[in-house]
Amino acid sequence: MRKQLLLGLLIFCVWAFIITFIHINVVRSGRIVSQLQREADIKEARNQYEELEIARLSGPEIITTFASEKLGLVQIKPHEVFVLEDK
Amino acid sequence: MMFPQNSFSKPTVFNVKKRMKVVLILMLLAPLCITGRLFYLQLFQHEQYSSKAERTIYNYLAEDRLRGSIYDVQGRVLARSVRTHSCGIVKRYVKDQTATIDFLASTLGISKAQIYEKWKKNKNFFFVAKKIKPDVYMKLAAVRRSTLGQGMELTPEYERLHPFGKSAIDILGEANSKNVGLSGIEQMYNEELTQDISKKRAKRSARGEIIYDRHLKEKVKTGNVYLTIDQTAQFYTERALAKAVEQNNPDRAIALVQDPNTGYILAAASYPAKDGQSLAFQFTYEPGSTFKSLVVATALDSGTLSPDAQIDMSGRNWEVAKGFIVRDKQHQKDSLSLPEILQLSSNIGAGKIALEIGPKTLFSYFKAFGFGSKTDINFNGESKGSIAPYNTWTKVDLATKGYGYGVAVTPIQLITAYSAIANGGTLMQPHLVDRIEYANGKVDKKAKPIKIRRVISKTTAQTMREFLQTVVEVGSGKRAKIKGYNVAGKTGTAEKLDKEGGYGKRNHVVSFCGMVPATNPQFTILVILDNPAKYAFGSTAAAPVFKEIAEPLLVLKAVAPDQTDFE
């Protein structure tokens, strides 16, 4: 009877220790996940900045300025446009 | 000698086995107690202790409010929130003041003196920098666990970015670092754009580092707002207006482009451009001669006058009532046809037509064109203008309304009325927001071409377009001519009421409202220059701006010329 009690106690101790160990590890992993998430957010923000820069560079102001000042292009007059329609 | 015999004198025999068991139990009991306590604390008391720790160490609440973007009709980003960080210092956690300040100064590009000054001024905490870009943030975050990073607090916040700078800022408005819309579209559609996902909890570690709790993250439900504005059209409109402002130096300037067939606003530029304060919807003015087109349209549509009617001009001085004389100096004719009245912008002609129409009919047409009431475009601070009830009009009031005085209109009202002439007589509901797209894929279509009412018949609209075409061909609007295209439009030069209540030449508004191509209008464009520095006319100051806006738009939308012989 005593032996069984002692064995039960031992099993309980081991179980409690394992559970505690797992819980501590879960918390630690959560922290790592949180840090990774933060890094992902930063990379996402950096990506958004890049996207906005692309949007700015492909905007009409930059294109028009570049076309006229760097490439020496002249803006076409509307009557000079020929529209080829698909049949 | 005999010693008394007592019970203790009996030699005791120790049971070693028993003692061993007791020691074993005691040895087992100690780790059992420790494990049991740990088990209890970790599983049952975790929340209580962690929140207690938060309260005792630091309790920090960071609002995380997501915000959708604003796009133009083509899907180009006009405004987007990007997550940035602010860097603060909690003085008591800083271990090495000099090293920390040196590091912050070199990383953030701020002078050491500036940081020292803030350090001295603030007792416990101060912000070193805000809106820190991701690359700089990475450098700061890298040292957080070292001595340098102790006391450094990096708080997430948002920056609302506009890739096209100040372009359309008067429409878009502003949102703050907490992602709350403050003005313009940002404020009007704040509910659709934002989602307060949670109040994120965060705690500070012993090193002073803030650890955010991400357990409360929810599904993203924010919406993206798509405007009817076309960024390319907006750019050309703003560029043309900026040039006109440079040449004429007005107090205010407005340029508005509308698709007459749908009512969609394609571009809206204001000068001066203030966040969320678009003059296109908020500015009211007496339109002057641009109003004559609507009076002539009323006369034709109501059957008051036929298209070939002639208006008597004998004397070129017209005494409307005793002491109130209207003069025409721009012609020597004794009678004018309706197109000539528009070409020469005759005040006598328009005034006489208004008298012919009568107050009740004229008032009802003004109301039908949408004047005196808001357009429901849903822009904050939109004015409804004003038109007094017709039963209060005197003969002079009626005559002056004929040439655009005594009424207050907004640019959006006037362009929508002209669009009715352009599209064959139907007043269309103007739209600024095309649709809202939510994260779950739901699309809320806001801009559907809505016909409010038919104001004038198709025939009247056609005749009016022909009349207005002659204004550009031979009349005051010559400078709006575009090679290959028929342009219809009307100039306006209106004197403004001065402080004494009279009209003086010093303060004036010049404008031009027109449509192109006149045979099948694709664009209605209104240009207004309020109080140019030197006295100017709609024909010289505003009509060329119309042309400068219209030309690239015709190219952009590949609108074919409606003139066949234009070489």
JSON list of C-alpha atoms in Angstrom, two decimals, chain A:
[
{"chain": "A", "resi": 1, "resn": "MET", "atom": "CA", "xyz": [0.00, 0.00, 0.00]},
{"chain": "A", "resi": 2, "resn": "ARG", "atom": "CA", "xyz": [2.77, 2.38, 1.02]},
{"chain": "A", "resi": 3, "resn": "LYS", "atom": "CA", "xyz": [4.78, 1.39, -2.00]},
{"chain": "A", "resi": 4, "resn": "GLN", "atom": "CA", "xyz": [1.85, 2.15, -4.25]},
{"chain": "A", "resi": 5, "resn": "LEU", "atom": "CA", "xyz": [1.37, 5.51, -2.54]},
{"chain": "A", "resi": 6, "resn": "LEU", "atom": "CA", "xyz": [5.02, 6.38, -3.00]},
{"chain": "A", "resi": 7, "resn": "LEU", "atom": "CA", "xyz": [4.94, 5.29, -6.62]},
{"chain": "A", "resi": 8, "resn": "GLY", "atom": "CA", "xyz": [1.82, 7.38, -7.23]},
{"chain": "A", "resi": 9, "resn": "LEU", "atom": "CA", "xyz": [3.48, 10.36, -5.62]},
{"chain": "A", "resi": 10, "resn": "LEU", "atom": "CA", "xyz": [6.54, 9.89, -7.78]},
{"chain": "A", "resi": 11, "resn": "ILE", "atom": "CA", "xyz": [4.47, 9.63, -10.95]},
{"chain": "A", "resi": 12, "resn": "PHE", "atom": "CA", "xyz": [2.58, 12.78, -9.98]},
{"chain": "A", "resi": 13, "resn": "CYS", "atom": "CA", "xyz": [5.86, 14.61, -9.39]},
{"chain": "A", "resi": 14, "resn": "VAL", "atom": "CA", "xyz": [7.23, 13.60, -12.76]},
{"chain": "A", "resi": 15, "resn": "TRP", "atom": "CA", "xyz": [3.96, 14.55, -14.47]},
{"chain": "A", "resi": 16, "resn": "ALA", "atom": "CA", "xyz": [3.83, 17.93, -12.74]},
{"chain": "A", "resi": 17, "resn": "PHE", "atom": "CA", "xyz": [7.46, 18.57, -13.66]},
{"chain": "A", "resi": 18, "resn": "ILE", "atom": "CA", "xyz": [6.84, 17.71, -17.32]},
{"chain": "A", "resi": 19, "resn": "ILE", "atom": "CA", "xyz": [3.75, 19.90, -17.47]},
{"chain": "A", "resi": 20, "resn": "THR", "atom": "CA", "xyz": [5.63, 22.81, -15.91]},
{"chain": "A", "resi": 21, "resn": "PHE", "atom": "CA", "xyz": [8.56, 22.29, -18.28]},
{"chain": "A", "resi": 22, "resn": "ILE", "atom": "CA", "xyz": [6.24, 22.27, -21.29]},
{"chain": "A", "resi": 23, "resn": "HIS", "atom": "CA", "xyz": [4.47, 25.40, -20.12]},
{"chain": "A", "resi": 24, "resn": "ILE", "atom": "CA", "xyz": [7.73, 27.25, -19.66]},
{"chain": "A", "resi": 25, "resn": "ASN", "atom": "CA", "xyz": [8.79, 26.20, -23.14]},
{"chain": "A", "resi": 26, "resn": "VAL", "atom": "CA", "xyz": [5.48, 27.32, -24.61]},
{"chain": "A", "resi": 27, "resn": "VAL", "atom": "CA", "xyz": [5.94, 30.76, -23.08]},
{"chain": "A", "resi": 28, "resn": "ARG", "atom": "CA", "xyz": [9.51, 30.93, -24.38]},
{"chain": "A", "resi": 29, "resn": "SER", "atom": "CA", "xyz": [8.38, 29.87, -27.86]},
{"chain": "A", "resi": 30, "resn": "GLY", "atom": "CA", "xyz": [5.64, 32.46, -27.72]},
{"chain": "A", "resi": 31, "resn": "ARG", "atom": "CA", "xyz": [8.25, 35.09, -27.10]},
{"chain": "A", "resi": 32, "resn": "ILE", "atom": "CA", "xyz": [10.32, 33.91, -30.06]},
{"chain": "A", "resi": 33, "resn": "VAL", "atom": "CA", "xyz": [7.20, 33.89, -32.26]},
{"chain": "A", "resi": 34, "resn": "SER", "atom": "CA", "xyz": [6.43, 37.40, -31.06]},
{"chain": "A", "resi": 35, "resn": "GLN", "atom": "CA", "xyz": [9.92, 38.54, -31.98]},
{"chain": "A", "resi": 36, "resn": "LEU", "atom": "CA", "xyz": [9.70, 36.91, -35.40]},
{"chain": "A", "resi": 37, "resn": "GLN", "atom": "CA", "xyz": [6.33, 38.54, -35.92]},
{"chain": "A", "resi": 38, "resn": "ARG", "atom": "CA", "xyz": [7.87, 41.89, -35.06]},
{"chain": "A", "resi": 39, "resn": "GLU", "atom": "CA", "xyz": [10.62, 41.31, -37.57]},
{"chain": "A", "resi": 40, "resn": "ALA", "atom": "CA", "xyz": [8.05, 40.33, -40.18]},
{"chain": "A", "resi": 41, "resn": "ASP", "atom": "CA", "xyz": [6.16, 43.56, -39.46]},
{"chain": "A", "resi": 42, "resn": "ILE", "atom": "CA", "xyz": [9.32, 45.56, -39.99]},
{"chain": "A", "resi": 43, "resn": "LYS", "atom": "CA", "xyz": [10.03, 43.81, -43.25]},
{"chain": "A", "resi": 44, "resn": "GLU", "atom": "CA", "xyz": [6.45, 44.39, -44.31]},
{"chain": "A", "resi": 45, "resn": "ALA", "atom": "CA", "xyz": [6.78, 48.08, -43.46]},
{"chain": "A", "resi": 46, "resn": "ARG", "atom": "CA", "xyz": [10.03, 48.26, -45.43]},
{"chain": "A", "resi": 47, "resn": "ASN", "atom": "CA", "xyz": [8.26, 46.57, -48.33]},
{"chain": "A", "resi": 48, "resn": "GLN", "atom": "CA", "xyz": [5.44, 49.11, -48.13]},
{"chain": "A", "resi": 49, "resn": "TYR", "atom": "CA", "xyz": [7.94, 51.95, -48.29]},
{"chain": "A", "resi": 50, "resn": "GLU", "atom": "CA", "xyz": [9.45, 50.36, -51.38]},
{"chain": "A", "resi": 51, "resn": "GLU", "atom": "CA", "xyz": [6.00, 49.99, -52.96]},
{"chain": "A", "resi": 52, "resn": "LEU", "atom": "CA", "xyz": [5.20, 53.62, -52.28]},
{"chain": "A", "resi": 53, "resn": "GLU", "atom": "CA", "xyz": [8.51, 54.67, -53.77]},
{"chain": "A", "resi": 54, "resn": "ILE", "atom": "CA", "xyz": [7.72, 52.64, -56.89]},
{"chain": "A", "resi": 55, "resn": "ALA", "atom": "CA", "xyz": [4.28, 54.31, -57.02]},
{"chain": "A", "resi": 56, "resn": "ARG", "atom": "CA", "xyz": [5.92, 57.72, -56.74]},
{"chain": "A", "resi": 57, "resn": "LEU", "atom": "CA", "xyz": [8.48, 56.95, -59.41]},
{"chain": "A", "resi": 58, "resn": "SER", "atom": "CA", "xyz": [5.86, 55.62, -61.81]},
{"chain": "A", "resi": 59, "resn": "GLY", "atom": "CA", "xyz": [3.56, 58.59, -61.16]},
{"chain": "A", "resi": 60, "resn": "PRO", "atom": "CA", "xyz": [2.75, 61.12, -63.90]},
{"chain": "A", "resi": 61, "resn": "GLU", "atom": "CA", "xyz": [4.85, 63.89, -62.40]},
{"chain": "A", "resi": 62, "resn": "ILE", "atom": "CA", "xyz": [8.10, 61.93, -62.41]},
{"chain": "A", "resi": 63, "resn": "ILE", "atom": "CA", "xyz": [7.42, 60.32, -65.80]},
{"chain": "A", "resi": 64, "resn": "THR", "atom": "CA", "xyz": [6.51, 63.64, -67.44]},
{"chain": "A", "resi": 65, "resn": "THR", "atom": "CA", "xyz": [9.49, 65.46, -65.95]},
{"chain": "A", "resi": 66, "resn": "PHE", "atom": "CA", "xyz": [11.85, 62.65, -66.89]},
{"chain": "A", "resi": 67, "resn": "ALA", "atom": "CA", "xyz": [10.44, 62.41, -70.42]},
{"chain": "A", "resi": 68, "resn": "SER", "atom": "CA", "xyz": [10.73, 66.13, -71.12]},
{"chain": "A", "resi": 69, "resn": "GLU", "atom": "CA", "xyz": [13.90, 67.03, -69.24]},
{"chain": "A", "resi": 70, "resn": "LYS", "atom": "CA", "xyz": [16.06, 63.92, -69.59]},
{"chain": "A", "resi": 71, "resn": "LEU", "atom": "CA", "xyz": [14.82, 62.40, -72.82]},
{"chain": "A", "resi": 72, "resn": "GLY", "atom": "CA", "xyz": [13.80, 65.63, -74.55]},
{"chain": "A", "resi": 73, "resn": "LEU", "atom": "CA", "xyz": [10.37, 64.28, -75.46]},
{"chain": "A", "resi": 74, "resn": "VAL", "atom": "CA", "xyz": [7.56, 66.67, -76.34]},
{"chain": "A", "resi": 75, "resn": "GLN", "atom": "CA", "xyz": [4.02, 66.12, -75.18]},
{"chain": "A", "resi": 76, "resn": "ILE", "atom": "CA", "xyz": [1.82, 65.09, -78.06]},
{"chain": "A", "resi": 77, "resn": "LYS", "atom": "CA", "xyz": [-1.20, 67.16, -79.08]},
{"chain": "A", "resi": 78, "resn": "PRO", "atom": "CA", "xyz": [-4.53, 65.32, -78.99]},
{"chain": "A", "resi": 79, "resn": "HIS", "atom": "CA", "xyz": [-5.20, 65.69, -82.73]},
{"chain": "A", "resi": 80, "resn": "GLU", "atom": "CA", "xyz": [-1.90, 63.92, -83.43]},
{"chain": "A", "resi": 81, "resn": "VAL", "atom": "CA", "xyz": [-3.08, 60.72, -81.74]},
{"chain": "A", "resi": 82, "resn": "PHE", "atom": "CA", "xyz": [-4.25, 57.87, -83.92]},
{"chain": "A", "resi": 83, "resn": "VAL", "atom": "CA", "xyz": [-6.41, 55.33, -82.17]},
{"chain": "A", "resi": 84, "resn": "LEU", "atom": "CA", "xyz": [-6.39, 51.86, -83.67]},
{"chain": "A", "resi": 85, "resn": "GLU", "atom": "CA", "xyz": [-9.55, 50.11, -82.61]},
{"chain": "A", "resi": 86, "resn": "ASP", "atom": "CA", "xyz": [-9.82, 46.32, -82.39]},
{"chain": "A", "resi": 87, "resn": "LYS", "atom": "CA", "xyz": [-12.40, 44.88, -84.71]}
]
